[in-house]
RNA sequence: CGCGUUGUGGAAGA
């Protein structure tokens, strides 16, 4: 079943969901992990309805969802904007005492609320955390970015630094993107330097893209071009 | 420490 599940996962990740399902059906029995592998395949390829019906089928087959299953389904709720279902899952997670089970489930909750447009709820979940890792911070900052709450996004980055968490390349991609949407060129240049110098993070193509975008919008095409020509890798 | 599944990030275009 382990090997079979790995096969399900492989097909699912390649987007060959028919094959994944066939491999899944050939398994002698289905445990929660093989169900999760199939469900995440559907989630990752934006087949939310399939994921939902799989989740129900799992229940029907008498397999209890674990925390991983919930993380996947929270993502579905977020993509669909299914607020009510999201609340239900949140309540169930609390009931099972899984909020303490690791930050994966909490950042998934933050992400879900943000994707549903509920930044207050996202913030509430986040604030209850006693220990916050980089991904938790990133999820909240990305939520503010998504909802156009630029000031909140910047503020949370400051808080993050104050509280001694280390921002990573994802944090700065998000922040540079906020600058890009707001046309905040100087701010972006500053953050870019902070990223390089204070945090010694190697910029990726995504970081450079934000910069180029900003220069382009500011009409400074020459500077944008200069960035592209100096790219440490091939432009796309 | 990992050895079957899970959380956060970019522009344009259609």
PDB file of C-alpha atoms (C1' of nucleotides) in Angstrom:
ATOM      1  CA  UNK A   1       0.000   0.000   0.000  1.00  0.00           C
ATOM      2  CA  UNK A   2       2.923   2.340   0.626  1.00  0.00           C
ATOM      3  CA  UNK A   3       4.349   1.801  -2.810  1.00  0.00           C
ATOM      4  CA  UNK A   4       0.894   2.037  -4.338  1.00  0.00           C
ATOM      5  CA  UNK A   5       0.265   5.308  -2.540  1.00  0.00           C
ATOM      6  CA  UNK A   6       3.565   6.674  -3.774  1.00  0.00           C
ATOM      7  CA  UNK A   7       2.371   5.832  -7.275  1.00  0.00           C
ATOM      8  CA  UNK A   8      -0.943   7.618  -6.689  1.00  0.00           C
ATOM      9  CA  UNK A   9       1.005  10.620  -5.473  1.00  0.00           C
ATOM     10  CA  UNK A  10       3.326  10.550  -8.470  1.00  0.00           C
ATOM     11  CA  UNK A  11       0.498  10.483 -11.007  1.00  0.00           C
ATOM     12  CA  UNK A  12      -1.430  13.100  -9.064  1.00  0.00           C
ATOM     13  CA  UNK A  13       1.499  15.482  -8.961  1.00  0.00           C
ATOM     14  CA  UNK A  14       1.971  15.133 -12.708  1.00  0.00           C
ATOM     15  CA  UNK A  15      -1.653  16.026 -13.238  1.00  0.00           C
ATOM     16  CA  UNK A  16      -2.504  12.527 -14.479  1.00  0.00           C
ATOM     17  CA  UNK A  17      -5.481  12.258 -12.207  1.00  0.00           C
ATOM     18  CA  UNK A  18      -7.221   9.506 -14.127  1.00  0.00           C
ATOM     19  CA  UNK A  19      -4.156   7.334 -13.690  1.00  0.00           C
ATOM     20  CA  UNK A  20      -3.885   8.376 -10.081  1.00  0.00           C
ATOM     21  CA  UNK A  21      -7.446   7.314  -9.471  1.00  0.00           C
ATOM     22  CA  UNK A  22      -6.893   4.014 -11.259  1.00  0.00           C
ATOM     23  CA  UNK A  23      -3.823   3.311  -9.149  1.00  0.00           C
ATOM     24  CA  UNK A  24      -5.796   4.266  -6.073  1.00  0.00           C
ATOM     25  CA  UNK A  25      -8.589   1.869  -6.978  1.00  0.00           C
ATOM     26  CA  UNK A  26      -6.134  -0.988  -7.359  1.00  0.00           C
ATOM     27  CA  UNK A  27      -4.901  -0.655  -3.802  1.00  0.00           C
ATOM     28  CA  UNK A  28      -5.951  -3.587  -1.620  1.00  0.00           C
ATOM     29  CA  UNK A  29      -7.270  -1.152   0.962  1.00  0.00           C
ATOM     30  CA  UNK A  30      -7.345   2.570   1.490  1.00  0.00           C
ATOM     31  CA  UNK A  31      -5.929   4.199   4.570  1.00  0.00           C
ATOM     32  CA  UNK A  32      -6.013   7.877   5.404  1.00  0.00           C
ATOM     33  CA  UNK A  33      -2.683   8.480   3.724  1.00  0.00           C
ATOM     34  CA  UNK A  34      -3.688   7.037   0.375  1.00  0.00           C
ATOM     35  CA  UNK A  35      -6.909   9.033   0.500  1.00  0.00           C
ATOM     36  CA  UNK A  36      -4.932  12.163   1.285  1.00  0.00           C
ATOM     37  CA  UNK A  37      -2.591  11.535  -1.612  1.00  0.00           C
ATOM     38  CA  UNK A  38      -5.498  11.412  -4.050  1.00  0.00           C
ATOM     39  CA  UNK A  39      -7.261  14.387  -2.504  1.00  0.00           C
ATOM     40  CA  UNK A  40      -4.166  16.582  -2.599  1.00  0.00           C
ATOM     41  CA  UNK A  41      -3.789  15.688  -6.256  1.00  0.00           C
ATOM     42  CA  UNK A  42      -7.218  17.124  -6.936  1.00  0.00           C
ATOM     43  CA  UNK A  43      -6.525  20.154  -4.769  1.00  0.00           C
ATOM     44  CA  UNK A  44      -3.252  20.939  -6.485  1.00  0.00           C
ATOM     45  CA  UNK A  45      -4.881  20.856  -9.874  1.00  0.00           C
ATOM     46  CA  UNK A  46      -7.812  23.010  -8.875  1.00  0.00           C
ATOM     47  CA  UNK A  47     -10.376  20.215  -9.041  1.00  0.00           C
ATOM     48  CA  UNK A  48     -12.128  21.331  -5.894  1.00  0.00           C
ATOM     49  CA  UNK A  49     -15.348  19.430  -6.498  1.00  0.00           C
ATOM     50  CA  UNK A  50     -13.490  16.180  -6.977  1.00  0.00           C
ATOM     51  CA  UNK A  51     -11.566  16.820  -3.791  1.00  0.00           C
ATOM     52  CA  UNK A  52     -14.770  17.451  -1.888  1.00  0.00           C
ATOM     53  CA  UNK A  53     -16.464  14.325  -3.124  1.00  0.00           C
ATOM     54  CA  UNK A  54     -13.351  12.316  -2.318  1.00  0.00           C
ATOM     55  CA  UNK A  55     -13.416  13.688   1.184  1.00  0.00           C
ATOM     56  CA  UNK A  56     -17.023  12.622   1.563  1.00  0.00           C
ATOM     57  CA  UNK A  57     -16.321   9.222   0.101  1.00  0.00           C
ATOM     58  CA  UNK A  58     -13.509   8.729   2.563  1.00  0.00           C
ATOM     59  CA  UNK A  59     -15.880   9.453   5.383  1.00  0.00           C
ATOM     60  CA  UNK A  60     -18.403   7.070   3.874  1.00  0.00           C
ATOM     61  CA  UNK A  61     -15.783   4.340   3.768  1.00  0.00           C
ATOM     62  CA  UNK A  62     -15.208   4.776   7.464  1.00  0.00           C
ATOM     63  CA  UNK A  63     -11.746   6.319   7.200  1.00  0.00           C
ATOM     64  CA  UNK A  64     -11.316   9.177   9.635  1.00  0.00           C
ATOM     65  CA  UNK A  65      -9.681  12.341   8.277  1.00  0.00           C
ATOM     66  CA  UNK A  66      -6.489  13.384  10.017  1.00  0.00           C
ATOM     67  CA  UNK A  67      -4.850  16.789  10.295  1.00  0.00           C
ATOM     68  CA  UNK A  68      -3.351  16.461   6.834  1.00  0.00           C
ATOM     69  CA  UNK A  69      -6.801  15.875   5.359  1.00  0.00           C
ATOM     70  CA  UNK A  70      -8.027  19.024   7.032  1.00  0.00           C
ATOM     71  CA  UNK A  71      -5.156  21.098   5.700  1.00  0.00           C
ATOM     72  CA  UNK A  72      -6.107  19.983   2.200  1.00  0.00           C
ATOM     73  CA  UNK A  73      -9.770  20.714   2.695  1.00  0.00           C
ATOM     74  CA  UNK A  74      -9.048  24.143   4.145  1.00  0.00           C
ATOM     75  CA  UNK A  75      -7.309  24.939   0.916  1.00  0.00           C
ATOM     76  CA  UNK A  76     -10.402  23.860  -0.976  1.00  0.00           C
ATOM     77  CA  UNK A  77     -12.557  26.149   1.188  1.00  0.00           C
ATOM     78  CA  UNK A  78     -10.187  29.003   0.471  1.00  0.00           C
ATOM     79  CA  UNK A  79     -10.222  28.465  -3.281  1.00  0.00           C
ATOM     80  CA  UNK A  80     -13.993  28.228  -3.362  1.00  0.00           C
ATOM     81  CA  UNK A  81     -14.515  31.054  -0.909  1.00  0.00           C
ATOM     82  CA  UNK A  82     -16.597  28.583   1.063  1.00  0.00           C
ATOM     83  CA  UNK A  83     -16.672  30.559   4.278  1.00  0.00           C
ATOM     84  CA  UNK A  84     -19.299  28.522   6.046  1.00  0.00           C
ATOM     85  CA  UNK A  85     -17.563  25.234   5.381  1.00  0.00           C
ATOM     86  CA  UNK A  86     -14.360  26.873   6.530  1.00  0.00           C
ATOM     87  CA  UNK A  87     -15.902  27.830   9.843  1.00  0.00           C
ATOM     88  CA  UNK A  88     -17.174  24.283  10.260  1.00  0.00           C
ATOM     89  CA  UNK A  89     -13.734  22.868   9.707  1.00  0.00           C
ATOM     90  CA  UNK A  90     -12.199  25.394  12.067  1.00  0.00           C
ATOM     91  CA  UNK A  91     -14.655  24.348  14.761  1.00  0.00           C
ATOM     92  CA  UNK A  92     -13.890  20.701  14.197  1.00  0.00           C
ATOM     93  CA  UNK A  93     -10.170  21.345  14.335  1.00  0.00           C
ATOM     94  CA  UNK A  94     -10.619  23.065  17.685  1.00  0.00           C
ATOM     95  CA  UNK A  95     -12.746  20.216  18.931  1.00  0.00           C
ATOM     96  CA  UNK A  96     -10.050  17.731  18.079  1.00  0.00           C
ATOM     97  CA  UNK A  97      -7.402  19.855  19.739  1.00  0.00           C
ATOM     98  CA  UNK A  98      -5.394  20.077  16.543  1.00  0.00           C
ATOM     99  CA  UNK A  99      -4.530  23.747  16.817  1.00  0.00           C
ATOM    100  CA  UNK A 100      -1.603  22.690  18.937  1.00  0.00           C
ATOM    101  CA  UNK A 101      -0.638  19.926  16.589  1.00  0.00           C
ATOM    102  CA  UNK A 102       1.805  22.019  14.657  1.00  0.00           C
ATOM    103  CA  UNK A 103       1.724  25.217  12.744  1.00  0.00           C
ATOM    104  CA  UNK A 104       0.862  23.636   9.413  1.00  0.00           C
ATOM    105  CA  UNK A 105      -2.788  23.519  10.299  1.00  0.00           C
ATOM    106  CA  UNK A 106      -2.793  27.062  11.682  1.00  0.00           C
ATOM    107  CA  UNK A 107      -1.151  28.593   8.648  1.00  0.00           C
ATOM    108  CA  UNK A 108      -3.639  26.689   6.518  1.00  0.00           C
ATOM    109  CA  UNK A 109      -6.429  28.327   8.543  1.00  0.00           C
ATOM    110  CA  UNK A 110      -4.873  31.762   8.133  1.00  0.00           C
ATOM    111  CA  UNK A 111      -4.544  31.131   4.424  1.00  0.00           C
ATOM    112  CA  UNK A 112      -8.118  29.896   4.154  1.00  0.00           C
ATOM    113  CA  UNK A 113      -9.581  32.961   5.881  1.00  0.00           C
ATOM    114  CA  UNK A 114      -7.457  35.288   3.805  1.00  0.00           C
ATOM    115  CA  UNK A 115      -8.575  33.623   0.600  1.00  0.00           C
ATOM    116  CA  UNK A 116     -12.161  34.001   1.744  1.00  0.00           C
ATOM    117  CA  UNK A 117     -11.544  37.720   2.197  1.00  0.00           C
ATOM    118  CA  UNK A 118     -11.714  37.592   5.996  1.00  0.00           C
ATOM    119  CA  UNK A 119      -8.507  39.229   7.135  1.00  0.00           C
ATOM    120  CA  UNK A 120      -9.888  39.850  10.629  1.00  0.00           C
ATOM    121  CA  UNK A 121     -10.487  36.162  11.137  1.00  0.00           C
ATOM    122  CA  UNK A 122      -7.085  35.330   9.750  1.00  0.00           C
ATOM    123  CA  UNK A 123      -5.518  37.764  12.160  1.00  0.00           C
ATOM    124  CA  UNK A 124      -7.447  36.328  15.077  1.00  0.00           C
ATOM    125  CA  UNK A 125      -6.189  32.822  14.416  1.00  0.00           C
ATOM    126  CA  UNK A 126      -2.677  34.131  13.970  1.00  0.00           C
ATOM    127  CA  UNK A 127      -2.761  36.132  17.204  1.00  0.00           C
ATOM    128  CA  UNK A 128      -3.631  33.068  19.220  1.00  0.00           C
ATOM    129  CA  UNK A 129      -0.423  31.349  18.232  1.00  0.00           C
ATOM    130  CA  UNK A 130       2.184  31.270  20.951  1.00  0.00           C
ATOM    131  CA  UNK A 131       4.998  30.314  18.611  1.00  0.00           C
ATOM    132  CA  UNK A 132       5.013  31.683  15.077  1.00  0.00           C
ATOM    133  CA  UNK A 133       7.215  30.351  12.369  1.00  0.00           C
ATOM    134  CA  UNK A 134       8.148  32.060   9.138  1.00  0.00           C
ATOM    135  CA  UNK A 135       5.351  30.410   7.174  1.00  0.00           C
ATOM    136  CA  UNK A 136       2.729  31.619   9.655  1.00  0.00           C
ATOM    137  CA  UNK A 137       3.949  35.175   9.188  1.00  0.00           C
ATOM    138  CA  UNK A 138       4.113  34.732   5.444  1.00  0.00           C
ATOM    139  CA  UNK A 139       0.582  33.418   5.280  1.00  0.00           C
ATOM    140  CA  UNK A 140      -0.776  36.460   7.112  1.00  0.00           C
ATOM    141  CA  UNK A 141       1.298  38.948   5.146  1.00  0.00           C
ATOM    142  CA  UNK A 142       0.261  37.277   1.887  1.00  0.00           C
ATOM    143  CA  UNK A 143      -3.342  37.510   3.042  1.00  0.00           C
ATOM    144  CA  UNK A 144      -3.069  41.250   3.565  1.00  0.00           C
ATOM    145  CA  UNK A 145      -1.348  41.559   0.220  1.00  0.00           C
ATOM    146  CA  UNK A 146      -4.103  39.633  -1.497  1.00  0.00           C
ATOM    147  CA  UNK A 147      -6.790  41.814   0.044  1.00  0.00           C
ATOM    148  CA  UNK A 148      -5.017  45.044  -0.810  1.00  0.00           C
ATOM    149  CA  UNK A 149      -4.244  45.901   2.818  1.00  0.00           C
ATOM    150  CA  UNK A 150      -0.781  47.139   2.004  1.00  0.00           C
ATOM    151  CA  UNK A 151      -0.190  49.022   5.228  1.00  0.00           C
ATOM    152  CA  UNK A 152      -1.089  45.977   7.285  1.00  0.00           C
ATOM    153  CA  UNK A 153       1.292  43.886   5.218  1.00  0.00           C
ATOM    154  CA  UNK A 154       4.176  46.282   5.841  1.00  0.00           C
ATOM    155  CA  UNK A 155       3.245  46.539   9.480  1.00  0.00           C
ATOM    156  CA  UNK A 156       3.322  42.772   9.925  1.00  0.00           C
ATOM    157  CA  UNK A 157       6.757  42.596   8.384  1.00  0.00           C
ATOM    158  CA  UNK A 158       7.939  45.115  10.965  1.00  0.00           C
ATOM    159  CA  UNK A 159       6.327  43.098  13.720  1.00  0.00           C
ATOM    160  CA  UNK A 160       7.946  39.994  12.377  1.00  0.00           C
ATOM    161  CA  UNK A 161      11.367  41.598  12.570  1.00  0.00           C
ATOM    162  CA  UNK A 162      10.668  43.009  16.027  1.00  0.00           C
ATOM    163  CA  UNK A 163       9.707  39.602  17.311  1.00  0.00           C
ATOM    164  CA  UNK A 164      12.837  38.057  15.944  1.00  0.00           C
ATOM    165  CA  UNK A 165      11.400  35.871  13.196  1.00  0.00           C
ATOM    166  CA  UNK A 166      13.504  35.480  10.104  1.00  0.00           C
ATOM    167  CA  UNK A 167      11.855  36.567   6.893  1.00  0.00           C
ATOM    168  CA  UNK A 168      12.695  34.365   3.942  1.00  0.00           C
ATOM    169  CA  UNK A 169      12.562  34.643   0.182  1.00  0.00           C
ATOM    170  CA  UNK A 170       8.811  34.136   0.195  1.00  0.00           C
ATOM    171  CA  UNK A 171       8.324  37.002   2.646  1.00  0.00           C
ATOM    172  CA  UNK A 172      10.201  39.352   0.390  1.00  0.00           C
ATOM    173  CA  UNK A 173       8.484  38.160  -2.766  1.00  0.00           C
ATOM    174  CA  UNK A 174       5.195  39.037  -1.129  1.00  0.00           C
ATOM    175  CA  UNK A 175       6.403  42.397   0.121  1.00  0.00           C
ATOM    176  CA  UNK A 176       7.979  43.361  -3.189  1.00  0.00           C
ATOM    177  CA  UNK A 177       4.756  42.413  -4.861  1.00  0.00           C
ATOM    178  CA  UNK A 178       2.851  44.758  -2.568  1.00  0.00           C
ATOM    179  CA  UNK A 179       5.275  47.537  -3.521  1.00  0.00           C
ATOM    180  CA  UNK A 180       4.803  46.668  -7.142  1.00  0.00           C
ATOM    181  CA  UNK A 181       1.038  46.955  -6.984  1.00  0.00           C
ATOM    182  CA  UNK A 182       1.257  50.225  -5.128  1.00  0.00           C
ATOM    183  CA  UNK A 183       3.927  51.644  -7.402  1.00  0.00           C
ATOM    184  CA  UNK A 184       6.172  52.106  -4.366  1.00  0.00           C
ATOM    185  CA  UNK A 185       9.478  52.060  -6.153  1.00  0.00           C
ATOM    186  CA  UNK A 186      11.700  53.481  -3.452  1.00  0.00           C
ATOM    187  CA  UNK A 187      10.242  51.260  -0.811  1.00  0.00           C
ATOM    188  CA  UNK A 188      10.865  48.254  -3.014  1.00  0.00           C
ATOM    189  CA  UNK A 189      14.474  49.243  -3.579  1.00  0.00           C
ATOM    190  CA  UNK A 190      14.928  49.575   0.146  1.00  0.00           C
ATOM    191  CA  UNK A 191      13.373  46.208   0.911  1.00  0.00           C
ATOM    192  CA  UNK A 192      15.446  44.616  -1.808  1.00  0.00           C
ATOM    193  CA  UNK A 193      18.596  45.898  -0.147  1.00  0.00           C
ATOM    194  CA  UNK A 194      17.389  44.768   3.254  1.00  0.00           C
ATOM    195  CA  UNK A 195      16.815  41.334   1.829  1.00  0.00           C
ATOM    196  CA  UNK A 196      20.279  41.146   0.287  1.00  0.00           C
ATOM    197  CA  UNK A 197      22.294  42.739   3.034  1.00  0.00           C
ATOM    198  CA  UNK A 198      20.503  42.235   6.329  1.00  0.00           C
ATOM    199  CA  UNK A 199      19.172  38.784   5.574  1.00  0.00           C
ATOM    200  CA  UNK A 200      21.598  37.552   2.945  1.00  0.00           C
ATOM    201  CA  UNK A 201      18.891  36.085   0.789  1.00  0.00           C
ATOM    202  CA  UNK A 202      19.692  35.313  -2.819  1.00  0.00           C
ATOM    203  CA  UNK A 203      17.056  36.984  -4.959  1.00  0.00           C
ATOM    204  CA  UNK A 204      15.084  34.758  -7.274  1.00  0.00           C
ATOM    205  CA  UNK A 205      13.481  35.468 -10.614  1.00  0.00           C
ATOM    206  CA  UNK A 206      10.278  36.416  -8.811  1.00  0.00           C
ATOM    207  CA  UNK A 207      12.024  39.158  -6.867  1.00  0.00           C
ATOM    208  CA  UNK A 208      13.576  40.576 -10.012  1.00  0.00           C
ATOM    209  CA  UNK A 209      10.251  40.421 -11.797  1.00  0.00           C
ATOM    210  CA  UNK A 210       8.705  42.683  -9.173  1.00  0.00           C
ATOM    211  CA  UNK A 211      11.521  45.174  -9.586  1.00  0.00           C
ATOM    212  CA  UNK A 212      11.321  45.177 -13.362  1.00  0.00           C
ATOM    213  CA  UNK A 213       7.591  45.639 -13.114  1.00  0.00           C
ATOM    214  CA  UNK A 214       8.048  48.640 -10.863  1.00  0.00           C
ATOM    215  CA  UNK A 215      10.589  50.296 -13.101  1.00  0.00           C
ATOM    216  CA  UNK A 216       8.384  49.677 -16.100  1.00  0.00           C
ATOM    217  CA  UNK A 217       5.366  51.231 -14.404  1.00  0.00           C
ATOM    218  CA  UNK A 218       7.469  54.177 -13.294  1.00  0.00           C
ATOM    219  CA  UNK A 219       8.521  54.722 -16.893  1.00  0.00           C
ATOM    220  CA  UNK A 220      12.146  53.930 -16.081  1.00  0.00           C
ATOM    221  CA  UNK A 221      12.547  51.336 -18.760  1.00  0.00           C
ATOM    222  CA  UNK A 222      16.293  51.785 -18.837  1.00  0.00           C
ATOM    223  CA  UNK A 223      16.623  50.723 -15.210  1.00  0.00           C
ATOM    224  CA  UNK A 224      14.306  47.799 -15.808  1.00  0.00           C
ATOM    225  CA  UNK A 225      16.367  46.690 -18.720  1.00  0.00           C
ATOM    226  CA  UNK A 226      19.518  47.018 -16.668  1.00  0.00           C
ATOM    227  CA  UNK A 227      18.074  44.639 -14.087  1.00  0.00           C
ATOM    228  CA  UNK A 228      17.201  42.116 -16.772  1.00  0.00           C
ATOM    229  CA  UNK A 229      20.649  42.287 -18.326  1.00  0.00           C
ATOM    230  CA  UNK A 230      22.253  41.679 -14.964  1.00  0.00           C
ATOM    231  CA  UNK A 231      20.114  38.676 -14.107  1.00  0.00           C
ATOM    232  CA  UNK A 232      22.179  35.846 -12.686  1.00  0.00           C
ATOM    233  CA  UNK A 233      20.065  33.413 -14.686  1.00  0.00           C
ATOM    234  CA  UNK A 234      18.040  33.266 -17.846  1.00  0.00           C
ATOM    235  CA  UNK A 235      15.034  35.534 -18.095  1.00  0.00           C
ATOM    236  CA  UNK A 236      11.701  34.018 -18.936  1.00  0.00           C
TER     237      UNK A 236
ATOM    238  C1'   C B   1      17.882  13.690  10.214  1.00  0.00           C
ATOM    239  C1'   G B   2      14.759  11.887   5.891  1.00  0.00           C
ATOM    240  C1'   C B   3      12.961   7.144   3.528  1.00  0.00           C
ATOM    241  C1'   G B   4       3.877   6.817   1.082  1.00  0.00           C
ATOM    242  C1'   U B   5       0.186  12.219   1.934  1.00  0.00           C
ATOM    243  C1'   U B   6      -0.169  18.333   4.092  1.00  0.00           C
ATOM    244  C1'   G B   7       0.735  24.944   5.057  1.00  0.00           C
ATOM    245  C1'   U B   8       2.945  30.767   2.677  1.00  0.00           C
ATOM    246  C1'   G B   9       5.387  33.858  -2.673  1.00  0.00           C
ATOM    247  C1'   G B  10       5.919  37.038  -8.961  1.00  0.00           C
ATOM    248  C1'   A B  11       4.448  40.025 -14.045  1.00  0.00           C
ATOM    249  C1'   A B  12       1.894  40.033 -18.446  1.00  0.00           C
ATOM    250  C1'   G B  13      -1.447  37.325 -21.632  1.00  0.00           C
ATOM    251  C1'   A B  14      -5.778  34.404 -22.996  1.00  0.00           C
TER     252        A B  14
END
